[in-house]
Coordinates of C-alpha atoms and ligand atoms in Angstrom, one line a residue:
X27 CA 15.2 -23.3 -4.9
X28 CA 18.3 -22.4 -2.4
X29 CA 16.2 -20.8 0.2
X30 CA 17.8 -20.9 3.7
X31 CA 17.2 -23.6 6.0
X32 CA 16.7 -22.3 9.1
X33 CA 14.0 -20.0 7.8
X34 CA 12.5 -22.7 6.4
X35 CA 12.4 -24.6 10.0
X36 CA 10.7 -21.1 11.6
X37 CA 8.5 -20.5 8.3
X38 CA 5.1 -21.9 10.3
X39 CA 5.4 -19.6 13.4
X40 CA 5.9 -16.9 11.6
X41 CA 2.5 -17.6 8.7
X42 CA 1.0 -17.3 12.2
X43 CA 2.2 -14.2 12.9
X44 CA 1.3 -13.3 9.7
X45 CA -2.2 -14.5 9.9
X46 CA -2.7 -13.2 13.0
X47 CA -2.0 -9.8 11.7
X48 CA -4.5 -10.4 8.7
X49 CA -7.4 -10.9 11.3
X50 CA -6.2 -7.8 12.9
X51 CA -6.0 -5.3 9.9
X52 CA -5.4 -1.4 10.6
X53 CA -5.6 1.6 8.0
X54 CA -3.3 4.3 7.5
X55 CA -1.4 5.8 9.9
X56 CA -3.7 3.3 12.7
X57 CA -1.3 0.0 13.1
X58 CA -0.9 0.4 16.9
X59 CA -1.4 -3.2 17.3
X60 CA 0.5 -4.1 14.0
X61 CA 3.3 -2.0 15.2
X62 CA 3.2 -3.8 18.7
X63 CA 3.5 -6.9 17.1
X64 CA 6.4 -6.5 15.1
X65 CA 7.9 -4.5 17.7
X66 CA 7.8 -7.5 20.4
X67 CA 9.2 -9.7 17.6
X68 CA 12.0 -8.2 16.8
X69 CA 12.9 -7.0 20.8
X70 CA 12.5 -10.9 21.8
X71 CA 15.1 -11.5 19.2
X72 CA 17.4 -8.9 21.0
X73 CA 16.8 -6.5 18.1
X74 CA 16.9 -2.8 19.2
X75 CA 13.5 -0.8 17.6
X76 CA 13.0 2.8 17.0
X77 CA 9.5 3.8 17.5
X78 CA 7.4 6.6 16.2
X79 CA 8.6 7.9 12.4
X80 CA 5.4 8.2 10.6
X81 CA 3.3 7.7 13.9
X82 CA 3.4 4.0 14.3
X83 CA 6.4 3.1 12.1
X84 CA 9.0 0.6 13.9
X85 CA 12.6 0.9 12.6
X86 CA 14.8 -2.4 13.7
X87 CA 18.7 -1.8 14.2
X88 CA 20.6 -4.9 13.4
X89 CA 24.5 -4.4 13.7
X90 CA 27.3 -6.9 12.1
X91 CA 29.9 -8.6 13.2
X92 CA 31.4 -5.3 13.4
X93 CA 29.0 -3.3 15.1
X94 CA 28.1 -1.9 12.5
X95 CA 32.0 0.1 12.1
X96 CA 32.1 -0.2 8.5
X97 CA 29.7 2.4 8.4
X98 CA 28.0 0.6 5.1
X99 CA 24.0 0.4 5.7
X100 CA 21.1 -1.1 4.0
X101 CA 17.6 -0.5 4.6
X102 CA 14.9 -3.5 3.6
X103 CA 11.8 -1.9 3.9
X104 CA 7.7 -3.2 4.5
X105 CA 4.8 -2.0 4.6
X106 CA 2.2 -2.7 7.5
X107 CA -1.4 -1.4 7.1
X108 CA -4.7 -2.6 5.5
X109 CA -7.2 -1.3 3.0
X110 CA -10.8 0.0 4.2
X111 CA -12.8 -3.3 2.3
X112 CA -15.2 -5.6 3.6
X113 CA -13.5 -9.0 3.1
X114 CA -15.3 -11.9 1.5
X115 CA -13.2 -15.2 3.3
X116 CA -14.3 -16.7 5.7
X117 CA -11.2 -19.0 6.7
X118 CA -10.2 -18.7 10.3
X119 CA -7.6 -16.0 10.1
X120 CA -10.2 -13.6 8.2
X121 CA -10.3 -9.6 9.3
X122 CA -12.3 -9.5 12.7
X123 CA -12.7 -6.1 11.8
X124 CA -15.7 -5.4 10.1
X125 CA -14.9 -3.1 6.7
X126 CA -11.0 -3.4 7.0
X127 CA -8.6 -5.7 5.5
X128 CA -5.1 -6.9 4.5
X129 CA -6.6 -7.3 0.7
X130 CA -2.6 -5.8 -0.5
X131 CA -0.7 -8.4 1.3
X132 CA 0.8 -6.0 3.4
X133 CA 0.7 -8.8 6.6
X134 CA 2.6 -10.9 4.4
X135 CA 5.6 -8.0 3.7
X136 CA 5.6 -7.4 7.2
X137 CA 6.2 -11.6 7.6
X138 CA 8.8 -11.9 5.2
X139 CA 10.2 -8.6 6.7
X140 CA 10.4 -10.1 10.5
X141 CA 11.3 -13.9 9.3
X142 CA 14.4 -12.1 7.9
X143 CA 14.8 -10.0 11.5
X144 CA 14.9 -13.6 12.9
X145 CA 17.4 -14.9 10.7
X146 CA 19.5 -11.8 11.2
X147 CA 19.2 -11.8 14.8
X148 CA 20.7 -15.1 15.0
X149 CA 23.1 -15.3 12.2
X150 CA 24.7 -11.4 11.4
X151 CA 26.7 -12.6 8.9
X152 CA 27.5 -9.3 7.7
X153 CA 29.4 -6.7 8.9
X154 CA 27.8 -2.9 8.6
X155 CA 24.4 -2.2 9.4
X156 CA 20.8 -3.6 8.1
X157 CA 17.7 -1.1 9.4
X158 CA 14.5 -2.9 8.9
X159 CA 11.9 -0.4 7.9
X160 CA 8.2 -1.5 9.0
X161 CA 6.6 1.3 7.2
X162 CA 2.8 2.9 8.1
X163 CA 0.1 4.1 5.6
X164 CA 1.1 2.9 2.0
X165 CA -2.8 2.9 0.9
X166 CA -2.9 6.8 0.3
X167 CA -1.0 8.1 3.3
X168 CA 2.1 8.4 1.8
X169 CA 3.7 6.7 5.0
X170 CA 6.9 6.3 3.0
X171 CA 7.3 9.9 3.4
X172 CA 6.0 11.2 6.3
X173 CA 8.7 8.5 7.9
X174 CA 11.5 10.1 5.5
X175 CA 10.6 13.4 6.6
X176 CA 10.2 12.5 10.4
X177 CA 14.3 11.8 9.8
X178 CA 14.5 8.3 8.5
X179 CA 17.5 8.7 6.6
X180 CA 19.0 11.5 8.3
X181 CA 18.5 9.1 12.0
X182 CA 19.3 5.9 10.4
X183 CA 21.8 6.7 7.4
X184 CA 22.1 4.3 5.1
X185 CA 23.9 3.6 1.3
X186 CA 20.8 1.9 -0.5
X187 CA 17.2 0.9 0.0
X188 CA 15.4 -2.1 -0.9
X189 CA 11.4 -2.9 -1.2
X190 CA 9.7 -5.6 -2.0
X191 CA 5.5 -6.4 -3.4
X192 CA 4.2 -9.9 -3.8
X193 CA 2.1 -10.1 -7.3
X194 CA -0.5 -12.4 -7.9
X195 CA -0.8 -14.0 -11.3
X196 CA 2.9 -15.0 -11.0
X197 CA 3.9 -18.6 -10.9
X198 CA 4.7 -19.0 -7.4
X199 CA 8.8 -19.1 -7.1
X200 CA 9.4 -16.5 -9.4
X201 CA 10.6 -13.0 -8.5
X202 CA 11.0 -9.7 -10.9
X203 CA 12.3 -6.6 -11.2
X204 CA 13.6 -4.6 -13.9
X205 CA 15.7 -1.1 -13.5
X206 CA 14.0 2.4 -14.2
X207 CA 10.2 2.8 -13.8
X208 CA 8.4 -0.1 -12.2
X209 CA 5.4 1.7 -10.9
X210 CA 3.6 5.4 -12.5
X211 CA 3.0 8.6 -10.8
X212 CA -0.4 8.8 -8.9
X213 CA -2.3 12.2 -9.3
X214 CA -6.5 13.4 -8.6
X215 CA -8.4 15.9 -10.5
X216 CA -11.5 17.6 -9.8
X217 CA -13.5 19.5 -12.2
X218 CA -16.3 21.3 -11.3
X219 CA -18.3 22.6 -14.4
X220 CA -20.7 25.6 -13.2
X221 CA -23.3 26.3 -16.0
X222 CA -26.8 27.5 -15.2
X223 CA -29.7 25.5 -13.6
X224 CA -33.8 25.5 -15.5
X225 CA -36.4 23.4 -16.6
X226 CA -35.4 20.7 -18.6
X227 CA -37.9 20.9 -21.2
X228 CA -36.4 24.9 -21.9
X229 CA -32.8 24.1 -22.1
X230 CA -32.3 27.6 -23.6
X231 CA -32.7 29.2 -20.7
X232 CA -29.9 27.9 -19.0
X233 CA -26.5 26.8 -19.5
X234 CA -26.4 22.9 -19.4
X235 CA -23.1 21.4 -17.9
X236 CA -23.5 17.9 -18.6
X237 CA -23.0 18.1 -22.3
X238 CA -19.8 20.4 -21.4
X239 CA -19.1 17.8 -19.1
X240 CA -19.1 15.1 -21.7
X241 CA -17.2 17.4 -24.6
X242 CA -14.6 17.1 -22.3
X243 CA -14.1 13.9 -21.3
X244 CA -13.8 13.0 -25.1
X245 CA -11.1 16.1 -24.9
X246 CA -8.8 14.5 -22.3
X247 CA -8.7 11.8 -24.7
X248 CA -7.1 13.4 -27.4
X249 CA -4.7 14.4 -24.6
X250 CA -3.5 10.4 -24.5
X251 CA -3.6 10.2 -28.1
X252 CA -2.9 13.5 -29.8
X253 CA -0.7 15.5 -27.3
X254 CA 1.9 13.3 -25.4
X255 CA 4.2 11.1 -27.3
X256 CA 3.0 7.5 -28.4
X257 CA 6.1 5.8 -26.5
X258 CA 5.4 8.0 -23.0
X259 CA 2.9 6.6 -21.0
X260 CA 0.0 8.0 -19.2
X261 CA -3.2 7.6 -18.3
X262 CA -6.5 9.8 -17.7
X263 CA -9.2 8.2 -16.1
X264 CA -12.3 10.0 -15.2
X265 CA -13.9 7.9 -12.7
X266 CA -16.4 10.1 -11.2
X267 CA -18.9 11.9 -13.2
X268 CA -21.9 13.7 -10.5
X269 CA -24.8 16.6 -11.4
X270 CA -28.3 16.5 -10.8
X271 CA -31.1 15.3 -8.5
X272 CA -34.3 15.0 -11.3
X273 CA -35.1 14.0 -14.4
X274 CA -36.8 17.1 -15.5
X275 CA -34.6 19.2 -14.3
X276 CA -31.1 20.9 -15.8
X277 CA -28.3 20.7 -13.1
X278 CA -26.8 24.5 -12.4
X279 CA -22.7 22.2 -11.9
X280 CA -21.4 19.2 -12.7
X281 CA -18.6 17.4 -11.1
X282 CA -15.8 15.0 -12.5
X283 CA -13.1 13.2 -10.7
X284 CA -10.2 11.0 -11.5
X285 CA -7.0 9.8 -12.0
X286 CA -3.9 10.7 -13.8
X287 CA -1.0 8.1 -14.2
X288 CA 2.7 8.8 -15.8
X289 CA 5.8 7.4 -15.3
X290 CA 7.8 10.8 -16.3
X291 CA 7.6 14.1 -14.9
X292 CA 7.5 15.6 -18.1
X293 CA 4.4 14.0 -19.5
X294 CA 2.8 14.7 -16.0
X295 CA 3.2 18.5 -16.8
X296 CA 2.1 18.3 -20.8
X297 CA -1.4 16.5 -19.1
X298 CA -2.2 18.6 -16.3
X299 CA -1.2 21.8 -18.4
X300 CA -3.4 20.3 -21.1
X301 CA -6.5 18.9 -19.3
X302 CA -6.5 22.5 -17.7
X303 CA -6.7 24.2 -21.2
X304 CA -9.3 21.8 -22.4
X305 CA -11.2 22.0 -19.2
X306 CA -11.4 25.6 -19.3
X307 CA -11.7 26.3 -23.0
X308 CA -14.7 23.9 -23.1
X309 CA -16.1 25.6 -20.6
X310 CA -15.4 28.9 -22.1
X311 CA -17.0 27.7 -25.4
X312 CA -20.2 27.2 -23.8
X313 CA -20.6 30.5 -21.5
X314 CA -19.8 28.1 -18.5
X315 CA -17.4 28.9 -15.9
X316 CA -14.8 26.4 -14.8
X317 CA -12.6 25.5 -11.6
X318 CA -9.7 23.1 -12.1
X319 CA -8.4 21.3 -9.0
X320 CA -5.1 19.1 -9.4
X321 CA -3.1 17.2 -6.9
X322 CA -0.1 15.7 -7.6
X323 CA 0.4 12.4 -4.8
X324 CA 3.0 9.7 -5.2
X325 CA 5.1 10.4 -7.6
X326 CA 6.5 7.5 -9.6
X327 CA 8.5 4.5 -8.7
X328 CA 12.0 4.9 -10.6
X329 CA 14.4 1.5 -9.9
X330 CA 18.2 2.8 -9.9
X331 CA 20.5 0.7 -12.4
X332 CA 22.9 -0.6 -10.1
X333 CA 20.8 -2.1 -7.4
X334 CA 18.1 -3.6 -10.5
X335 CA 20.9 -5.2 -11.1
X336 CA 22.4 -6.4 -8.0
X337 CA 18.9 -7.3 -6.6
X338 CA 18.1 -9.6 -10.1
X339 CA 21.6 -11.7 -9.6
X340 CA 20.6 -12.2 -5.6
X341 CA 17.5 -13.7 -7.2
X342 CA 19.3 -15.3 -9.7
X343 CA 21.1 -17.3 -6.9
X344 CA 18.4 -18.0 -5.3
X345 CA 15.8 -19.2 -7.7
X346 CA 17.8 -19.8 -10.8
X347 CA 17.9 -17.5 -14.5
X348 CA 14.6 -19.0 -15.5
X349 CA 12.7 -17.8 -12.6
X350 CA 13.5 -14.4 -12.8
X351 CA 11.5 -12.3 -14.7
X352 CA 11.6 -8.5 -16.0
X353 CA 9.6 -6.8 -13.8
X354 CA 6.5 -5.4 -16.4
X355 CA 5.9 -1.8 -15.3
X356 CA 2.6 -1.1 -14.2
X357 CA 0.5 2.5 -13.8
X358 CA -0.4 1.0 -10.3
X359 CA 1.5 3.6 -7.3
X360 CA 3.4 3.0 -4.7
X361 CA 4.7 5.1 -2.2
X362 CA 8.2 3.5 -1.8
X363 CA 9.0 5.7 -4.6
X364 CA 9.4 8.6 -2.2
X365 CA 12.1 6.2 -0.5
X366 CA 13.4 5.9 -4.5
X367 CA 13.9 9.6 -4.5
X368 CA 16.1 9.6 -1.3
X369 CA 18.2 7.2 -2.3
X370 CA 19.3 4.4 -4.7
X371 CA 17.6 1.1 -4.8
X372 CA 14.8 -1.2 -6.3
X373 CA 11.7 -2.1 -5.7
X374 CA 10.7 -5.7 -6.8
X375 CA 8.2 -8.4 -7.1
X376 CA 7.3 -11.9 -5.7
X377 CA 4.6 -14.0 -7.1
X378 CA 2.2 -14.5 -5.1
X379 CA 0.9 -17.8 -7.2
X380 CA -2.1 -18.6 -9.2
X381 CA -3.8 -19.1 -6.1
X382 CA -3.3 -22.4 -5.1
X383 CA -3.3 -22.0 -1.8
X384 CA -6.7 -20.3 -1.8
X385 CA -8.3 -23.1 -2.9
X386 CA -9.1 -24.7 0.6
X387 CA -12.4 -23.6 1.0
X388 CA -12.0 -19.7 -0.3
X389 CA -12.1 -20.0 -3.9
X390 CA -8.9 -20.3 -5.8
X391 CA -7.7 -18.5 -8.2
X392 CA -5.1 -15.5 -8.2
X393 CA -7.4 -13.0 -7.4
X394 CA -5.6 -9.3 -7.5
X395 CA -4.6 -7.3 -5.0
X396 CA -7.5 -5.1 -3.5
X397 CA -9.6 -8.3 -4.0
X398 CA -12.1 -9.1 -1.1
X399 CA -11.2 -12.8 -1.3
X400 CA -7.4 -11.9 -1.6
X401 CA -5.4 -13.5 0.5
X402 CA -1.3 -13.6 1.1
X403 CA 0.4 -17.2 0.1
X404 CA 2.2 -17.9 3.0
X405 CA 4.6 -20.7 0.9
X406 CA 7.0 -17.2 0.1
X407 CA 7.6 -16.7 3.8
X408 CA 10.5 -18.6 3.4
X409 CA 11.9 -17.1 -0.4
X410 CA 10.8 -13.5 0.6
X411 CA 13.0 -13.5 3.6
X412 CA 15.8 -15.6 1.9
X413 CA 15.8 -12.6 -0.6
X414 CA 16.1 -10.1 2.1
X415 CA 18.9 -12.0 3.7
X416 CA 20.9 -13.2 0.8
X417 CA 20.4 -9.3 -0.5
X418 CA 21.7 -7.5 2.6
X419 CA 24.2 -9.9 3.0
X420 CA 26.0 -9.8 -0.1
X421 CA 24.9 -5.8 -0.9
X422 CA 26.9 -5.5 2.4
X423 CA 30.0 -7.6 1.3
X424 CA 30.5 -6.0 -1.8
X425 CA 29.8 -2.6 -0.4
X426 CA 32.9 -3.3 1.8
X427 CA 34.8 -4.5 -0.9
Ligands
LIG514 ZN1 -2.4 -1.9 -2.3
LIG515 ZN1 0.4 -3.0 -1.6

């Protein structure tokens, strides 16, 4: 592996960074401390910072050789914040804060992120521009977004845009991505079924929602299997079903909420437009009454061609051919594809490992994200931010070119 030496020699001060940041985890829009962090990093490394897009997001300026004249730009972006889970570890860097934690690896983006800063700040073998985007609120917020409309790209323009996730599962040293969609659209629904309340043991009496309720979950099925096209994909997952208090009693509503997953925009409108028929028909059919709630949040992650590309032969000369994968989509969300929509880029992953290094005394095994006994392998510290450097540096160069 041709990771770069001098990252390598600063790879343990920065996994303590990075583990201090894990026992300190913040939610959404809340990294005041994270932000501090990376914010006195990067400004002891004579990096300016921009404070404040998205509340607590930190943008670091890092100029070339030529002070940036070229005009060319880059943006390598992380995320910073934590998920609201109890976690299960008990090593010594575990969350101090009780019901929040770094169970995404989010500590270890923002490690990768800053061991690249450091690299930069000493080397800036590039001429043009790299902004380093240390992002707020990827868990749900849509902190990708409320930077970009708090004027990341219009402050801070830039050619191309870069993320990265690690991916447990994946032999560690092996990186993927793939151009086109990498990661699905995210979207709620909430049905609420009003029917009419009674005694249980006279059902006629009253109109019943929970068998309306069921009729159409087994509706939204056919919706998957009947309605879209075999090759799209898409998801409908009702994951909350909620009426009554009693046993001998028929509830007057029932309520069901869930997810919907797609990778196009098309199929996105064939299911909402259908779930709505089928919630309302169903309803109709039964002398019910029906309101259809349905928000549309991140919308999918879509890789351009070009910088797939580029990014997979950065890889390539770092890890070799055989250690670069396709990345497999996944109906996961992510809110970098908001940054996706500004502008071109990709959005890639790193292995996180088959969890090796968890097996000191917290378990082993990969364990996925969102796990309470995840934890971030610090070993890619040094090929996460050899990717960011070897990509900026030679997206730069050829941009000149
Ligand atoms: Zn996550
Ligand atoms: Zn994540």
């Amino acid at each position: 592996m041709n990771v770069i030496d001098s990252i390598v020699t600063q790879a343990a001060s920065i996994a303590a960074v990075r583990r201090d940041i894990h026992a300190h985890p913040e939610l959404c829009f809340e990294e005041v401390r994270t932000a501090d962090v990376v914010a006195q990093k990067l400004t002891e490394w004579g990096i300016p910072i921009h404070r404040g897009l998205g509340k607590t997001g930190v943008v670091g300026i890092v100029k070339g050789r030529d002070g940036g004249a070229s005009g060319q730009a880059i943006g390598l972006r992380a995320d910073m914040d934590a998920l609201p889970m109890q976690e299960f570890n008990t090593f010594a860097h575990a969350s101090q804060h009780p019901g929040k934690m770094h169970a995404c690896g989010h500590d270890g983006h923002t490690a990768m992120l800053l061991a690249a800063a450091q690299h930069f700040a000493t080397h800036r073998n590039f001429d043009g521009t790299v902004y380093l985007i240390f992002q707020p609120a990827e868990e749900g917020g849509g902190g990708a977004r409320v930077m970009i409309e708090d004027g990341l790209f219009a402050q801070f323009p830039m050619q191309a845009v870069f993320g990265m996730h690690n991916w447990p599962g994946m032999p560690a040293g092996t990186m993927a991505v793939s151009s086109g969609p990498v990661m699905a659209s995210s979207n709620e629904f909430k049905i609420t079924i009003r029917g009419k309340g009674g005694h249980a043991a006279l059902p006629h009496t009253g109109i019943d929602p929970v068998p309306i309720a069921c009729q159409m979950v087994q509706g939204f099925q056919t919706i998957i299997s009947r309605n879209k096209k075999p090759v799209d994909a898409g998801v409908i997952s009702v994951t909350m079903i909620h009426a009554g208090e009693a046993t001998n009693v028929v509830p007057d509503h029932c309520e069901l909420q869930g997810t919907v997953r797609t990778f196009r925009h098309e199929v996105l409108d064939l299911i909402e437009a259908r779930m709505q028929q089928v919630a309302e028909h169903t309803c109709a059919a039964h002398e019910a009454t029906c309101e259809f709630e349905f928000v549309r949040n991140y919308p999918a992650t879509v890789n351009s061609p070009a910088e797939a590309e580029f990014a997979r032969k950065v890889m390539v000369g770092i890890v070799g051919e055989e250690r670069v994968v396709a990345q497999e989509p996944t109906m996961g969300a992510e809110d970098f594809a908001y940054m996706l929509q500004a502008k071109p880029g990709a959005y890639c992953f790193i292995a996180n490992g088959d969890g090796a290094h968890r097996e000191m005394g917290h378990g082993g095994g990969p364990c996925t994200l969102h796990n309470p006994s995840y934890d971030f392998n610090d070993d890619l510290i040094p090929l996460g931010a050899t990717y960011w450097v070897r990509l900026a540096e030679e997206w730069l160069a050829a941009a000149r070119s």
